[in-house]
Coordinates of N, CA and C in Angstrom, one line a residue:
M15 N 146.8 72.2 -14.3 CA 146.4 70.9 -13.6 C 147.0 69.7 -14.4
A16 N 146.9 69.8 -15.8 CA 147.4 68.7 -16.6 C 149.0 68.7 -16.4
E17 N 149.6 69.8 -16.3 CA 151.0 69.9 -16.1 C 151.4 69.2 -14.8
N18 N 150.6 69.4 -13.7 CA 150.9 68.8 -12.4 C 150.7 67.3 -12.5
A19 N 149.7 66.8 -13.3 CA 149.5 65.4 -13.4 C 150.7 64.8 -14.2
R20 N 151.1 65.5 -15.2 CA 152.3 65.0 -16.0 C 153.5 64.9 -15.1
K21 N 153.8 66.0 -14.3 CA 154.9 66.0 -13.4 C 154.8 64.8 -12.4
L22 N 153.6 64.6 -11.9 CA 153.4 63.5 -11.0 C 153.7 62.1 -11.7
E23 N 153.2 62.0 -12.9 CA 153.4 60.7 -13.6 C 154.9 60.5 -13.9
T24 N 155.6 61.6 -14.3 CA 157.1 61.5 -14.5 C 157.8 61.2 -13.2
A25 N 157.4 61.8 -12.1 CA 158.0 61.5 -10.9 C 157.8 60.0 -10.5
T26 N 156.6 59.5 -10.7 CA 156.3 58.1 -10.4 C 157.1 57.2 -11.3
E27 N 157.2 57.5 -12.5 CA 158.0 56.7 -13.4 C 159.5 56.7 -13.0
L28 N 160.0 57.9 -12.6 CA 161.4 57.9 -12.2 C 161.6 57.1 -10.9
R29 N 160.6 57.2 -10.0 CA 160.7 56.5 -8.7 C 160.7 55.0 -9.0
A30 N 159.9 54.5 -9.9 CA 159.8 53.1 -10.3 C 161.1 52.7 -10.9
R31 N 161.7 53.5 -11.8 CA 162.9 53.2 -12.5 C 164.1 53.1 -11.4
L32 N 164.1 54.0 -10.5 CA 165.1 54.0 -9.5 C 165.0 52.8 -8.6
L33 N 163.8 52.4 -8.3 CA 163.5 51.2 -7.5 C 164.0 50.0 -8.2
R34 N 163.7 49.9 -9.5 CA 164.2 48.7 -10.3 C 165.7 48.7 -10.3
E35 N 166.3 49.8 -10.5 CA 167.8 49.9 -10.6 C 168.4 49.5 -9.3
K36 N 167.8 49.9 -8.2 CA 168.2 49.6 -6.8 C 168.2 48.1 -6.7
V37 N 167.1 47.5 -7.0 CA 166.9 46.0 -6.9 C 168.0 45.3 -7.8
E38 N 168.2 45.8 -9.0 CA 169.2 45.2 -9.9 C 170.6 45.3 -9.3
T39 N 170.9 46.5 -8.7 CA 172.2 46.7 -8.1 C 172.4 45.8 -6.9
E40 N 171.4 45.7 -6.1 CA 171.5 44.8 -4.9 C 171.7 43.3 -5.4
A41 N 171.0 42.9 -6.4 CA 171.2 41.6 -7.0 C 172.6 41.4 -7.5
I42 N 173.1 42.4 -8.1 CA 174.5 42.3 -8.6 C 175.5 42.2 -7.5
V43 N 175.3 43.0 -6.4 CA 176.1 42.9 -5.3 C 176.1 41.5 -4.6
Q44 N 174.9 41.0 -4.5 CA 174.7 39.7 -3.9 C 175.4 38.6 -4.7
C45 N 175.3 38.7 -6.1 CA 176.0 37.7 -6.9 C 177.5 37.9 -6.8
L46 N 178.0 39.1 -6.7 CA 179.4 39.3 -6.6 C 179.9 38.8 -5.2
A47 N 179.2 39.0 -4.2 CA 179.6 38.5 -2.9 C 179.6 37.0 -2.9
F48 N 178.6 36.4 -3.5 CA 178.6 34.9 -3.6 C 179.8 34.4 -4.4
E49 N 180.1 35.1 -5.5 CA 181.3 34.8 -6.3 C 182.6 34.8 -5.5
V50 N 182.7 35.9 -4.7 CA 183.9 36.0 -3.9 C 184.0 34.9 -2.9
R51 N 182.9 34.5 -2.3 CA 183.0 33.4 -1.3 C 183.3 32.1 -2.0
S52 N 182.7 31.9 -3.2 CA 183.0 30.7 -4.0 C 184.5 30.6 -4.4
V53 N 185.0 31.7 -4.8 CA 186.5 31.7 -5.2 C 187.3 31.5 -4.0
R54 N 187.0 32.0 -2.8 CA 187.8 31.7 -1.6 C 187.8 30.2 -1.3
R55 N 186.6 29.6 -1.3 CA 186.5 28.2 -1.1 C 187.3 27.4 -2.1
E56 N 187.2 27.8 -3.3 CA 187.9 27.1 -4.4 C 189.4 27.2 -4.2
R57 N 189.9 28.4 -3.8 CA 191.3 28.6 -3.6 C 191.8 27.7 -2.4
Q58 N 191.0 27.6 -1.4 CA 191.4 26.8 -0.2 C 191.4 25.3 -0.6
S59 N 190.5 24.9 -1.4 CA 190.5 23.5 -1.8 C 191.6 23.2 -2.8
A60 N 191.9 24.2 -3.6 CA 193.1 24.0 -4.5 C 194.4 23.9 -3.8
R61 N 194.5 24.8 -2.7 CA 195.7 24.7 -1.9 C 195.9 23.4 -1.2
S62 N 194.8 22.9 -0.7 CA 194.8 21.5 -0.1 C 195.2 20.5 -1.1
A63 N 194.6 20.5 -2.2 CA 194.9 19.5 -3.3 C 196.4 19.7 -3.7
Q64 N 196.9 20.9 -3.8 CA 198.3 21.1 -4.2 C 199.2 20.5 -3.1
S65 N 198.9 20.8 -1.9 CA 199.7 20.2 -0.8 C 199.7 18.7 -0.8
E66 N 198.6 18.2 -1.1 CA 198.5 16.7 -1.2 C 199.3 16.2 -2.4
A67 N 199.2 16.9 -3.5 CA 200.0 16.5 -4.6 C 201.5 16.5 -4.4
E68 N 201.9 17.6 -3.7 CA 203.3 17.8 -3.3 C 203.8 16.6 -2.4
E69 N 202.9 16.3 -1.5 CA 203.2 15.2 -0.6 C 203.4 13.9 -1.4
N70 N 202.5 13.7 -2.3 CA 202.5 12.5 -3.2 C 203.9 12.4 -3.9
V71 N 204.3 13.6 -4.5 CA 205.6 13.6 -5.2 C 206.7 13.3 -4.3
D72 N 206.7 13.8 -3.1 CA 207.8 13.5 -2.1 C 207.8 12.0 -1.8
A73 N 206.6 11.5 -1.6 CA 206.5 10.1 -1.2 C 207.0 9.2 -2.4
Q74 N 206.7 9.6 -3.6 CA 207.1 8.8 -4.8 C 208.7 8.9 -4.8
K75 N 209.2 10.0 -4.6 CA 210.7 10.1 -4.6 C 211.3 9.2 -3.5
Q76 N 210.7 9.2 -2.4 CA 211.2 8.3 -1.3 C 211.1 6.8 -1.7
L77 N 210.0 6.5 -2.4 CA 209.8 5.1 -2.8 C 210.9 4.7 -3.9
R78 N 211.2 5.7 -4.8 CA 212.2 5.4 -5.8 C 213.5 5.2 -5.2
N79 N 213.8 5.9 -4.1 CA 215.1 5.8 -3.5 C 215.2 4.6 -2.5
A80 N 214.0 3.9 -2.3 CA 214.1 2.7 -1.5 C 215.0 1.6 -2.0
A81 N 215.5 0.8 -1.2 CA 216.4 -0.2 -1.6 C 215.6 -1.2 -2.6
P82 N 216.3 -1.5 -3.7 CA 215.6 -2.4 -4.7 C 215.7 -3.8 -4.2
N83 N 215.6 -4.1 -3.0 CA 215.7 -5.5 -2.5 C 214.4 -6.2 -2.9
S84 N 214.6 -7.4 -3.4 CA 213.5 -8.2 -3.9 C 212.4 -8.4 -2.8
D85 N 212.8 -8.4 -1.6 CA 211.8 -8.6 -0.5 C 210.9 -7.4 -0.3
D86 N 211.5 -6.2 -0.6 CA 210.7 -5.0 -0.4 C 209.9 -4.6 -1.6
R87 N 210.1 -5.2 -2.7 CA 209.5 -4.8 -4.0 C 207.9 -4.9 -3.9
P88 N 207.3 -6.0 -3.4 CA 205.8 -6.0 -3.3 C 205.3 -4.8 -2.5
Y89 N 206.0 -4.5 -1.4 CA 205.6 -3.4 -0.5 C 205.7 -2.1 -1.2
V90 N 206.8 -1.9 -1.9 CA 207.0 -0.7 -2.7 C 205.9 -0.5 -3.8
Q91 N 205.6 -1.6 -4.5 CA 204.6 -1.6 -5.5 C 203.2 -1.3 -4.9
A92 N 202.9 -1.8 -3.8 CA 201.6 -1.5 -3.1 C 201.6 0.0 -2.8
L93 N 202.7 0.5 -2.3 CA 202.7 2.0 -1.9 C 202.6 2.8 -3.2
E94 N 203.2 2.4 -4.3 CA 203.1 3.2 -5.5 C 201.7 3.1 -6.0
F95 N 201.0 2.0 -5.9 CA 199.6 1.9 -6.3 C 198.7 2.8 -5.4
Q96 N 199.0 2.8 -4.1 CA 198.2 3.7 -3.2 C 198.4 5.2 -3.6
L97 N 199.7 5.5 -3.9 CA 199.9 6.9 -4.3 C 199.2 7.3 -5.6
E98 N 199.2 6.4 -6.6 CA 198.5 6.6 -7.8 C 197.0 6.8 -7.6
T99 N 196.5 6.0 -6.7 CA 195.1 6.1 -6.4 C 194.7 7.4 -5.7
T100 N 195.6 7.8 -4.9 CA 195.4 9.1 -4.2 C 195.5 10.2 -5.2
K101 N 196.4 10.2 -6.1 CA 196.4 11.2 -7.2 C 195.1 11.3 -8.0
R102 N 194.6 10.1 -8.3 CA 193.4 10.1 -9.1 C 192.2 10.7 -8.3
A103 N 192.2 10.3 -7.0 CA 191.2 10.8 -6.1 C 191.3 12.3 -6.0
S104 N 192.5 12.9 -5.9 CA 192.7 14.3 -5.8 C 192.1 15.0 -7.0
A105 N 192.5 14.4 -8.2 CA 192.0 15.0 -9.5 C 190.5 15.0 -9.5
A106 N 189.9 13.9 -9.1 CA 188.4 13.8 -9.1 C 187.8 14.8 -8.2
R107 N 188.4 14.9 -7.0 CA 187.9 15.9 -6.1 C 187.9 17.3 -6.6
L108 N 189.0 17.7 -7.3 CA 189.1 19.0 -7.9 C 188.0 19.2 -9.0
E109 N 187.8 18.2 -9.8 CA 186.8 18.2 -10.8 C 185.4 18.4 -10.2
L110 N 185.1 17.6 -9.2 CA 183.9 17.7 -8.5 C 183.7 19.1 -7.9
L111 N 184.7 19.6 -7.3 CA 184.7 21.0 -6.8 C 184.3 22.0 -7.8
A112 N 184.9 21.9 -9.0 CA 184.6 22.8 -10.1 C 183.1 22.7 -10.5
C113 N 182.6 21.4 -10.6 CA 181.2 21.2 -11.0 C 180.3 21.8 -9.9
T114 N 180.6 21.5 -8.6 CA 179.8 22.0 -7.5 C 179.7 23.5 -7.6
R115 N 180.9 24.2 -7.8 CA 180.9 25.6 -7.8 C 180.0 26.2 -9.0
K116 N 180.1 25.5 -10.1 CA 179.2 26.0 -11.2 C 177.8 25.8 -10.9
E117 N 177.4 24.7 -10.3 CA 176.0 24.4 -9.9 C 175.6 25.5 -8.9
E118 N 176.4 25.7 -7.9 CA 176.0 26.7 -6.8 C 175.9 28.1 -7.5
Q119 N 176.7 28.5 -8.4 CA 176.7 29.8 -9.0 C 175.4 29.9 -9.8
A120 N 175.0 28.9 -10.6 CA 173.8 28.9 -11.4 C 172.6 29.0 -10.5
R121 N 172.6 28.2 -9.4 CA 171.5 28.3 -8.4 C 171.3 29.7 -7.8
K122 N 172.4 30.3 -7.5 CA 172.4 31.6 -6.8 C 171.9 32.6 -7.8
Y123 N 172.3 32.6 -9.1 CA 171.8 33.5 -10.1 C 170.3 33.3 -10.3
L124 N 169.8 32.1 -10.3 CA 168.4 31.9 -10.4 C 167.6 32.4 -9.2
E125 N 168.2 32.3 -8.0 CA 167.5 32.8 -6.8 C 167.5 34.3 -6.9
V126 N 168.5 35.0 -7.4 CA 168.6 36.4 -7.5 C 167.6 36.9 -8.5
I127 N 167.5 36.2 -9.6 CA 166.5 36.6 -10.7 C 165.1 36.4 -10.1
D128 N 164.8 35.3 -9.4 CA 163.5 35.2 -8.8 C 163.2 36.3 -7.9
Q129 N 164.2 36.7 -7.0 CA 163.9 37.8 -6.1 C 163.6 39.1 -6.9
Q130 N 164.4 39.3 -7.9 CA 164.2 40.5 -8.7 C 162.7 40.5 -9.3
L131 N 162.3 39.4 -9.8 CA 161.0 39.3 -10.4 C 159.9 39.5 -9.4
M132 N 160.1 39.0 -8.2 CA 159.1 39.1 -7.2 C 159.0 40.5 -6.6
S133 N 160.1 41.2 -6.6 CA 160.1 42.6 -6.0 C 159.7 43.7 -6.9
V134 N 159.6 43.4 -8.2 CA 159.2 44.5 -9.1 C 157.7 44.5 -9.3

């Protein structure tokens, strides 16, 4: 009888351990899925920013090739200023994207940890 009780206790402990491991595995899978989605969003944003930067470079080349006519100079300077502002905005957007991604990742990990703690 004591042996049966011990076997039942061992089986219960194994079942509990397997349940915990299952919950942990599911949490890891959720985190990885979130990470994949985040990386995809980040790549798309980086591609957009890269395209914008390439357009800025092309526009700058065109401005440099513009006729150095004194009448056109204020217009060219205004366009150069606009391009520089756009470059700074693109850099700021990339930095914000990185910060947002880190914040989302941290929040997701906290949610998963909370779920794990509640399910055990």
